[in-house]
Tab-separated table of C-alpha atoms and ligand atoms in Angstrom:
chain	number	residue	atom	x	y	z
A	2	MET	CA	0.449	-19.819	17.130
A	3	PRO	CA	0.614	-18.103	13.375
A	4	LYS	CA	1.905	-19.827	11.113
A	5	ILE	CA	5.756	-19.813	9.946
A	6	PHE	CA	6.332	-19.698	6.578
A	7	GLU	CA	10.625	-19.738	5.005
A	8	ASN	CA	11.691	-17.621	1.788
A	9	VAL	CA	8.760	-16.038	0.923
A	10	SER	CA	9.369	-13.421	-1.819
A	11	LEU	CA	7.909	-10.347	-0.584
A	12	LYS	CA	7.564	-8.715	-4.235
A	13	LYS	CA	4.001	-8.003	-4.073
A	14	LEU	CA	4.550	-7.098	-0.152
A	15	ASN	CA	6.020	-3.920	-1.490
A	16	THR	CA	4.558	-1.124	-3.420
A	17	PHE	CA	8.073	-0.215	-5.085
A	18	ARG	CA	7.820	-4.142	-6.318
A	19	VAL	CA	10.773	-5.051	-6.118
A	20	GLU	CA	12.088	-8.644	-5.683
A	21	ALA	CA	13.701	-10.100	-2.364
A	22	LYS	CA	13.377	-12.513	-0.068
A	23	ALA	CA	12.292	-13.211	3.727
A	24	ARG	CA	14.031	-16.118	5.364
A	25	TRP	CA	10.603	-16.157	7.789
A	26	PHE	CA	6.948	-14.582	7.105
A	27	THR	CA	4.111	-14.451	9.325
A	28	GLU	CA	0.714	-12.817	9.384
A	29	ILE	CA	-0.359	-11.990	12.127
A	30	ASN	CA	-4.124	-11.661	12.675
A	31	SER	CA	-4.829	-10.607	15.980
A	32	GLU	CA	-3.269	-9.276	19.500
A	33	GLN	CA	-3.581	-13.490	21.002
A	34	GLU	CA	-1.419	-14.242	17.855
A	35	LEU	CA	1.329	-11.964	18.604
A	36	ALA	CA	1.607	-13.085	22.124
A	37	GLU	CA	1.740	-16.452	20.949
A	38	LEU	CA	4.414	-15.889	18.494
A	39	PHE	CA	6.398	-13.625	21.078
A	40	ALA	CA	5.906	-16.447	24.005
A	41	ASP	CA	7.942	-18.677	21.365
A	42	GLN	CA	12.110	-17.028	22.770
A	43	GLN	CA	13.159	-18.068	19.555
A	44	TRP	CA	11.202	-14.774	17.695
A	45	GLN	CA	11.971	-12.713	20.523
A	46	ASN	CA	15.783	-13.339	19.769
A	47	THR	CA	15.093	-12.772	15.723
A	48	GLU	CA	15.858	-9.694	13.877
A	49	ARG	CA	12.292	-8.837	13.222
A	50	LEU	CA	11.028	-6.479	9.953
A	51	VAL	CA	6.536	-5.116	10.769
A	52	ILE	CA	5.111	-4.336	7.214
A	53	GLY	CA	2.017	-2.620	6.905
A	54	GLY	CA	0.807	-1.835	2.912
A	55	GLY	CA	4.824	-1.845	2.439
A	56	SER	CA	4.034	1.653	0.538
A	57	ASN	CA	7.537	3.218	2.672
A	58	ILE	CA	9.897	0.183	2.381
A	59	LEU	CA	13.097	-0.193	-0.404
A	60	PHE	CA	14.510	-3.631	-0.024
A	61	THR	CA	18.279	-3.568	-1.789
A	62	LYS	CA	18.531	-6.983	-0.236
A	63	ASP	CA	16.810	-10.434	0.650
A	64	PHE	CA	16.124	-9.654	4.889
A	65	GLU	CA	17.414	-12.745	6.783
A	66	GLY	CA	15.445	-12.634	9.652
A	67	LEU	CA	11.496	-12.504	10.356
A	68	VAL	CA	8.953	-10.233	7.999
A	69	ILE	CA	5.987	-9.780	10.265
A	70	CYS	CA	3.045	-8.773	8.401
A	71	MET	CA	0.182	-6.678	10.075
A	72	ASN	CA	-3.691	-8.222	9.095
A	73	ILE	CA	-5.637	-6.990	12.145
A	74	LYS	CA	-8.272	-6.205	10.667
A	75	GLY	CA	-12.401	-3.952	12.234
A	76	ILE	CA	-12.881	-0.391	12.303
A	77	ILE	CA	-15.547	0.795	15.477
A	78	ASP	CA	-16.805	4.531	16.019
A	79	LYS	CA	-17.971	5.714	18.875
A	80	ILE	CA	-19.639	8.892	18.488
A	81	VAL	CA	-19.269	11.563	22.042
A	82	HIS	CA	-21.270	14.378	21.278
A	83	ASP	CA	-19.483	16.445	18.350
A	84	ASP	CA	-16.842	13.991	18.775
A	85	VAL	CA	-15.967	10.893	17.009
A	86	PHE	CA	-13.440	8.268	17.908
A	87	VAL	CA	-12.990	5.645	15.257
A	88	THR	CA	-10.594	2.948	16.191
A	89	ALA	CA	-9.329	0.928	13.556
A	90	GLY	CA	-6.596	-2.320	13.403
A	91	ALA	CA	-3.671	-2.055	12.213
A	92	GLY	CA	-4.159	-3.999	9.561
A	93	GLU	CA	-6.842	-1.949	7.982
A	94	VAL	CA	-5.506	-0.005	4.357
A	95	TRP	CA	-5.574	3.661	5.558
A	96	ASN	CA	-7.804	5.265	2.523
A	97	ASP	CA	-9.815	2.285	3.730
A	98	VAL	CA	-10.620	3.767	7.009
A	99	VAL	CA	-10.258	7.608	5.187
A	100	THR	CA	-13.878	6.442	3.032
A	101	HIS	CA	-15.252	4.850	6.213
A	102	CYS	CA	-14.962	8.321	7.547
A	103	VAL	CA	-16.250	10.600	4.469
A	104	ASP	CA	-18.837	8.036	3.700
A	105	ARG	CA	-20.398	8.640	7.017
A	106	GLU	CA	-19.090	12.747	7.128
A	107	PHE	CA	-16.869	12.025	10.090
A	108	ALA	CA	-14.514	15.147	9.502
A	109	GLY	CA	-10.609	15.624	9.212
A	110	MET	CA	-9.254	12.843	7.502
A	111	GLU	CA	-10.532	13.782	3.665
A	112	ASN	CA	-7.359	15.580	3.583
A	113	LEU	CA	-5.370	12.462	3.734
A	114	SER	CA	-7.301	10.356	0.798
A	115	LEU	CA	-5.297	8.383	-0.918
A	116	ILE	CA	-2.140	7.801	1.053
A	117	PRO	CA	-1.020	5.085	0.396
A	118	GLY	CA	-0.238	2.398	3.472
A	119	SER	CA	-1.848	0.822	6.787
A	120	VAL	CA	-3.291	1.914	10.107
A	121	GLY	CA	-0.675	0.909	12.150
A	122	ALA	CA	1.905	2.654	10.252
A	123	SER	CA	0.417	6.161	9.995
A	124	PRO	CA	1.790	7.353	13.124
A	125	ILE	CA	4.827	6.135	13.234
A	126	GLN	CA	5.574	8.436	10.393
A	127	ASN	CA	3.409	10.931	10.859
A	128	ILE	CA	1.937	10.481	7.517
A	129	GLY	CA	0.472	13.191	6.011
A	130	ALA	CA	-0.334	15.614	2.800
A	131	TYR	CA	-2.700	18.889	1.415
A	132	GLY	CA	-2.114	21.155	5.115
A	133	VAL	CA	-2.963	17.961	7.268
A	134	GLU	CA	-0.748	15.703	9.359
A	135	LEU	CA	-1.665	12.988	11.195
A	136	LYS	CA	-1.231	14.098	13.849
A	137	ASP	CA	-4.397	16.618	14.001
A	138	VAL	CA	-6.539	13.494	13.923
A	139	PHE	CA	-4.772	10.753	16.030
A	140	HIS	CA	-6.412	10.178	19.838
A	141	SER	CA	-4.469	7.266	20.985
A	142	CYS	CA	-2.726	3.986	19.798
A	143	LYS	CA	-2.580	0.241	21.329
A	144	ALA	CA	0.703	-1.480	20.881
A	145	PHE	CA	2.339	-4.755	21.891
A	146	ASP	CA	5.204	-4.551	24.381
A	147	ILE	CA	7.320	-7.310	22.370
A	148	GLU	CA	9.801	-7.953	25.416
A	149	THR	CA	7.562	-7.777	28.415
A	150	GLY	CA	4.443	-9.081	26.035
A	151	GLY	CA	2.617	-6.462	27.678
A	152	HIS	CA	-0.021	-3.842	26.121
A	153	LEU	CA	0.472	-0.162	26.413
A	154	THR	CA	-1.604	2.493	25.096
A	155	PHE	CA	0.019	5.889	23.466
A	156	SER	CA	-1.416	8.876	23.654
A	157	ASN	CA	-1.500	11.886	21.128
A	158	GLN	CA	1.659	13.315	22.986
A	159	ASP	CA	3.041	10.392	23.959
A	160	CYS	CA	3.652	9.726	20.324
A	161	GLN	CA	6.061	13.105	20.026
A	162	PHE	CA	5.349	13.449	16.243
A	163	GLY	CA	7.170	15.754	13.947
A	164	TYR	CA	7.381	16.049	10.490
A	165	ARG	CA	7.349	12.364	9.646
A	166	GLU	CA	8.438	11.718	12.817
A	167	SER	CA	7.461	10.016	15.900
A	168	ILE	CA	8.752	8.173	18.908
A	169	PHE	CA	8.264	4.767	17.169
A	170	LYS	CA	10.883	5.521	14.709
A	171	LYS	CA	13.325	6.516	17.244
A	172	GLU	CA	13.264	5.212	21.282
A	173	LEU	CA	10.247	2.614	20.168
A	174	LYS	CA	11.963	1.433	17.065
A	175	GLY	CA	11.656	-2.282	17.112
A	176	LYS	CA	10.500	-2.932	20.809
A	177	VAL	CA	6.710	-2.384	20.843
A	178	ILE	CA	4.573	-3.173	17.348
A	179	ILE	CA	1.293	-0.942	16.800
A	180	THR	CA	-2.293	-3.437	17.348
A	181	SER	CA	-4.655	-0.307	16.465
A	182	VAL	CA	-4.856	3.060	16.036
A	183	THR	CA	-8.032	5.730	17.694
A	184	TYR	CA	-9.086	8.695	15.076
A	185	LYS	CA	-10.147	12.071	16.883
A	186	LEU	CA	-12.601	13.444	14.164
A	187	SER	CA	-15.649	15.292	14.150
A	188	THR	CA	-18.824	15.951	13.199
A	189	LYS	CA	-18.991	19.420	12.461
A	190	PRO	CA	-16.537	20.399	10.366
A	191	SER	CA	-13.983	22.093	9.744
A	192	LEU	CA	-12.223	22.237	6.225
A	193	ASN	CA	-8.637	22.658	5.835
A	194	THR	CA	-8.797	24.156	2.026
A	195	SER	CA	-5.681	26.614	2.889
A	196	TYR	CA	-3.091	23.854	0.343
A	197	GLY	CA	-2.776	25.788	-2.780
A	198	ALA	CA	-4.023	23.113	-5.229
A	199	ILE	CA	-7.287	22.148	-3.539
A	200	ALA	CA	-8.339	26.124	-3.152
A	201	THR	CA	-7.819	25.999	-6.844
A	202	GLU	CA	-9.484	23.432	-7.863
A	203	LEU	CA	-12.433	23.656	-5.794
A	204	GLN	CA	-12.860	27.151	-7.732
A	205	SER	CA	-12.020	25.594	-11.387
A	206	ARG	CA	-14.836	23.373	-9.825
A	207	GLY	CA	-17.401	26.141	-8.601
A	208	ILE	CA	-17.363	24.662	-5.667
A	209	GLY	CA	-17.905	27.203	-3.504
A	210	GLN	CA	-19.548	25.262	-0.483
A	211	PRO	CA	-17.447	22.037	-0.428
A	212	THR	CA	-18.431	19.288	1.827
A	213	ILE	CA	-15.951	16.413	3.104
A	214	ARG	CA	-16.788	13.931	-0.359
A	215	ASP	CA	-15.666	17.000	-1.956
A	216	ILE	CA	-12.456	17.701	-0.454
A	217	SER	CA	-11.680	14.045	-0.273
A	218	LYS	CA	-12.582	14.113	-3.896
A	219	VAL	CA	-10.804	17.003	-4.612
A	220	VAL	CA	-7.585	15.616	-3.266
A	221	SER	CA	-7.741	12.313	-4.525
A	222	ASP	CA	-7.680	13.315	-8.191
A	223	ILE	CA	-4.660	15.630	-7.083
A	224	ARG	CA	-2.888	12.776	-5.814
A	225	VAL	CA	-3.581	10.412	-9.577
A	226	SER	CA	-2.460	13.355	-11.228
A	227	LYS	CA	0.433	14.182	-9.537
A	228	LEU	CA	1.223	10.721	-8.636
A	229	PRO	CA	1.999	7.274	-9.901
A	230	ASP	CA	-0.227	4.693	-8.857
A	231	PRO	CA	1.727	2.230	-7.249
A	232	SER	CA	-0.673	-0.639	-8.860
A	233	THR	CA	0.533	0.059	-12.021
A	234	ILE	CA	4.377	1.760	-11.389
A	235	GLY	CA	6.000	0.812	-8.229
A	236	ASN	CA	6.660	3.662	-5.980
A	237	ALA	CA	6.925	4.635	-2.386
A	238	GLY	CA	5.602	8.086	-2.536
A	239	SER	CA	8.245	11.064	-1.432
A	240	PHE	CA	11.446	9.138	-1.245
A	241	PHE	CA	12.716	12.442	0.328
A	242	LYS	CA	11.532	14.673	3.087
A	243	ASN	CA	11.451	18.130	2.150
A	244	PRO	CA	14.642	19.023	3.709
A	245	ILE	CA	14.572	22.110	6.774
A	246	VAL	CA	17.098	24.517	6.956
A	247	SER	CA	18.245	27.622	8.682
A	248	LYS	CA	16.859	30.960	8.042
A	249	LEU	CA	20.345	31.764	7.227
A	250	LYS	CA	20.660	28.695	4.698
A	251	CYS	CA	18.060	29.394	2.791
A	252	GLU	CA	18.701	33.319	2.308
A	253	GLN	CA	22.263	32.490	1.098
A	254	LEU	CA	19.913	30.498	-1.663
A	255	LEU	CA	17.389	32.849	-2.208
A	256	SER	CA	20.766	34.939	-3.375
A	257	ASP	CA	21.493	32.264	-5.616
A	258	PHE	CA	18.193	30.930	-6.865
A	259	PRO	CA	15.927	33.370	-5.957
A	260	ASN	CA	12.724	30.739	-7.517
A	261	THR	CA	14.003	28.466	-4.156
A	262	ILE	CA	10.737	27.263	-2.981
A	263	HIS	CA	10.284	27.806	0.754
A	264	TYR	CA	7.686	27.453	3.812
A	265	CYS	CA	9.103	29.393	6.851
A	266	LEU	CA	8.365	27.092	10.115
A	267	PRO	CA	7.514	28.646	13.571
A	268	ASN	CA	11.496	28.175	15.390
A	269	SER	CA	13.740	30.633	12.684
A	270	THR	CA	13.632	27.370	10.080
A	271	VAL	CA	12.462	26.691	6.762
A	272	LYS	CA	11.669	23.730	4.761
A	273	LEU	CA	12.347	23.489	1.616
A	274	ALA	CA	11.024	21.994	-1.519
A	275	ALA	CA	12.870	18.911	-2.401
A	276	GLY	CA	10.894	17.767	-5.879
A	277	TRP	CA	11.865	21.400	-6.580
A	278	LEU	CA	15.300	20.946	-5.535
A	279	ILE	CA	15.950	18.045	-7.211
A	280	GLU	CA	14.146	18.962	-10.671
A	281	GLN	CA	16.854	21.802	-10.607
A	282	CYS	CA	19.158	19.179	-10.630
A	283	GLY	CA	17.742	17.864	-14.122
A	284	TRP	CA	16.321	14.893	-12.491
A	285	LYS	CA	12.494	15.079	-13.199
A	286	GLY	CA	11.627	12.984	-15.085
A	287	LYS	CA	14.619	10.886	-16.247
A	288	LYS	CA	14.671	7.157	-16.456
A	289	ILE	CA	18.047	5.263	-16.080
A	290	GLY	CA	17.500	1.576	-17.059
A	291	GLU	CA	14.416	0.486	-15.016
A	292	THR	CA	14.533	3.120	-12.638
A	293	GLY	CA	13.929	6.528	-12.015
A	294	THR	CA	12.077	10.095	-11.239
A	295	TRP	CA	8.728	10.093	-11.779
A	296	LYS	CA	7.436	12.903	-14.829
A	297	ASN	CA	5.101	15.075	-12.727
A	298	GLN	CA	6.967	15.065	-9.121
A	299	ALA	CA	9.957	14.881	-9.121
A	300	LEU	CA	10.875	13.949	-5.244
A	301	VAL	CA	8.962	9.955	-6.339
A	302	LEU	CA	11.115	7.822	-7.516
A	303	VAL	CA	10.419	4.803	-10.190
A	304	ASN	CA	10.321	1.402	-10.643
A	305	HIS	CA	9.560	1.153	-13.871
A	306	GLY	CA	9.100	-2.382	-14.189
A	307	ASN	CA	12.313	-5.117	-13.221
A	308	ALA	CA	14.558	-2.496	-11.634
A	309	LYS	CA	16.356	-4.322	-8.661
A	310	GLY	CA	16.303	-2.354	-4.790
A	311	SER	CA	19.738	-1.401	-5.465
A	312	ASP	CA	19.209	-0.077	-7.928
A	313	ILE	CA	16.655	2.663	-6.723
A	314	TYR	CA	19.173	2.873	-4.112
A	315	ASN	CA	21.454	3.926	-6.452
A	316	LEU	CA	19.301	6.603	-8.269
A	317	SER	CA	18.471	8.149	-4.734
A	318	ALA	CA	22.599	8.080	-3.974
A	319	ALA	CA	23.056	10.316	-7.180
A	320	ILE	CA	19.830	13.021	-6.622
A	321	ILE	CA	21.559	12.940	-3.102
A	322	SER	CA	25.433	14.376	-4.666
A	323	ASP	CA	23.868	16.198	-7.401
A	324	VAL	CA	21.873	18.087	-4.838
A	325	ASN	CA	24.518	19.078	-2.326
A	326	SER	CA	27.055	19.858	-4.525
A	327	LYS	CA	24.286	22.057	-6.423
A	328	PHE	CA	22.414	23.810	-3.364
A	329	GLY	CA	24.941	22.739	-0.356
A	330	VAL	CA	21.684	20.821	0.703
A	331	LEU	CA	21.658	16.973	2.140
A	332	LEU	CA	18.372	15.490	1.711
A	333	GLU	CA	17.289	13.048	3.753
A	334	ARG	CA	15.350	9.595	2.660
A	335	GLU	CA	12.118	9.295	3.639
A	336	VAL	CA	11.695	5.788	2.587
A	337	ASN	CA	13.455	2.942	5.018
A	338	THR	CA	16.228	0.956	3.416
A	339	ILE	CA	16.482	-3.052	4.244
B	401	EPU	N1	7.864	20.809	-7.141
B	401	EPU	C1	9.011	21.551	-8.008
B	401	EPU	N2	8.933	20.189	-9.115
B	401	EPU	C2	9.251	18.325	-8.480
B	401	EPU	C3	7.893	18.465	-6.983
B	401	EPU	C4	7.563	19.666	-6.984
B	401	EPU	O1	9.093	22.311	-8.683
B	401	EPU	O2	9.334	17.795	-9.533
B	401	EPU	C5	7.494	21.921	-5.704
B	401	EPU	C6	6.071	21.986	-6.332
B	401	EPU	O3	5.541	22.960	-7.577
B	401	EPU	C7	5.579	23.359	-5.220
B	401	EPU	C8	6.810	22.048	-3.803
B	401	EPU	O4	7.526	22.051	-5.265
B	401	EPU	O5	5.543	24.888	-5.457
B	401	EPU	C9	5.759	21.147	-3.316
B	401	EPU	O6	5.182	20.020	-4.359
B	401	EPU	P1	4.008	19.711	-3.700
B	401	EPU	O7	3.223	20.194	-3.287
B	401	EPU	O8	3.953	18.056	-4.985
B	401	EPU	O9	4.186	18.489	-2.132
B	401	EPU	P2	5.821	17.694	-1.794
B	401	EPU	O10	6.248	18.715	-1.091
B	401	EPU	O11	6.182	17.494	-2.563
B	401	EPU	C10	4.832	16.280	0.265
B	401	EPU	C11	4.487	15.902	0.693
B	401	EPU	C12	4.323	14.444	-0.344
B	401	EPU	C13	1.990	14.972	-0.050
B	401	EPU	C14	2.383	16.532	-0.574
B	401	EPU	C15	0.906	17.109	-1.218
B	401	EPU	C16	6.611	15.202	1.666
B	401	EPU	C17	7.701	14.661	1.928
B	401	EPU	N3	5.989	14.923	0.325
B	401	EPU	O12	5.752	17.044	-1.203
B	401	EPU	O13	3.665	13.445	1.132
B	401	EPU	O14	1.378	14.015	-0.663
B	401	EPU	O15	3.504	17.257	0.112
B	401	EPU	O16	0.911	17.510	0.308
B	401	EPU	O17	6.737	15.966	2.831
B	401	EPU	C18	4.823	10.865	0.571
B	401	EPU	O18	4.870	11.226	2.224
B	401	EPU	O19	4.801	10.078	0.652
B	401	EPU	C19	3.791	11.986	0.030
B	401	EPU	C20	3.289	11.958	-0.942
């Protein structure tokens, strides 16, 4: 049975580095420990919060239930012809798995280098960056069914991946706990350099025939230059999703604001750049007390030191209101708020 602790500070367990306490707290190191935990009816009936790297969560108050920190480790490779199946425990750090794959020249994850967070969280919000989404390399995952105590396997299709969306955020929310994920990579790289900044950066470094390692390095460097390092400045990456609007709405916006950054999607919808919308409202790099938006990327809210979760939440509400007044576009938070 895993050890249960009471009144535990979560400050070091969330990348915003805000103070909040968990009424109960436990760390899970194996599937066996999960089964033992939920064999006890008390924990079946207690409100729960599963965390990995704590990189996509904002605590605005203490959590009165049980916080479960997933720490199941292990990375196993299986090479089948040109494919590589890499299975990682939910508690592995995402970027450690990326590095593992890049070092072995397993292709597919290099564009997702340096994203903060854990393996277990990676399918939940279908992490994505620089033209690649997790769904492009996701093969399957194993999860613990809290109600039955059974183990389930989800294929790529089962997960119903969308833009920062999956079944785990919808009907399976709170019902299953991901214990491991299998990624399908390739020993024959087909590199994705189409995302503007990558191609420009490779060119300026004089790299004509990039390797997986080159892409990983370039993506990491771009991220470092644009995004604050959570180990020094509290943040949770993009705080909002990029809003998706109808083609008609986009045309109206373009007539009022011809520079509106937009990307056409297949089904007559258009994705707008939330960072641009926020910047146009004058919020980029603005500091309000201990919180604010990042100087190089307005989509990232930061804790300059001693911000409370509620300060960051209030800032996000002010931004939503301003963007809505100016553009008639409602931003949706990407970060989970407690
Ligand atoms: N932009 C501005 N002002 C800003 C920020 C951005 O004008 O303050 C413009 C940029 O110049 C660019 C466009 O908006 O033309 C898009 O910006 P960027 O390429 O930086 O990407 P993003 O759409 O803001 C998304 C992901 C990031 C991911 C990057 C790179 C979401 C919510 N965010 O950001 O993911 O790293 O693309 O692929 O989709 C995360 O989810 O936490 C995250 C960091």
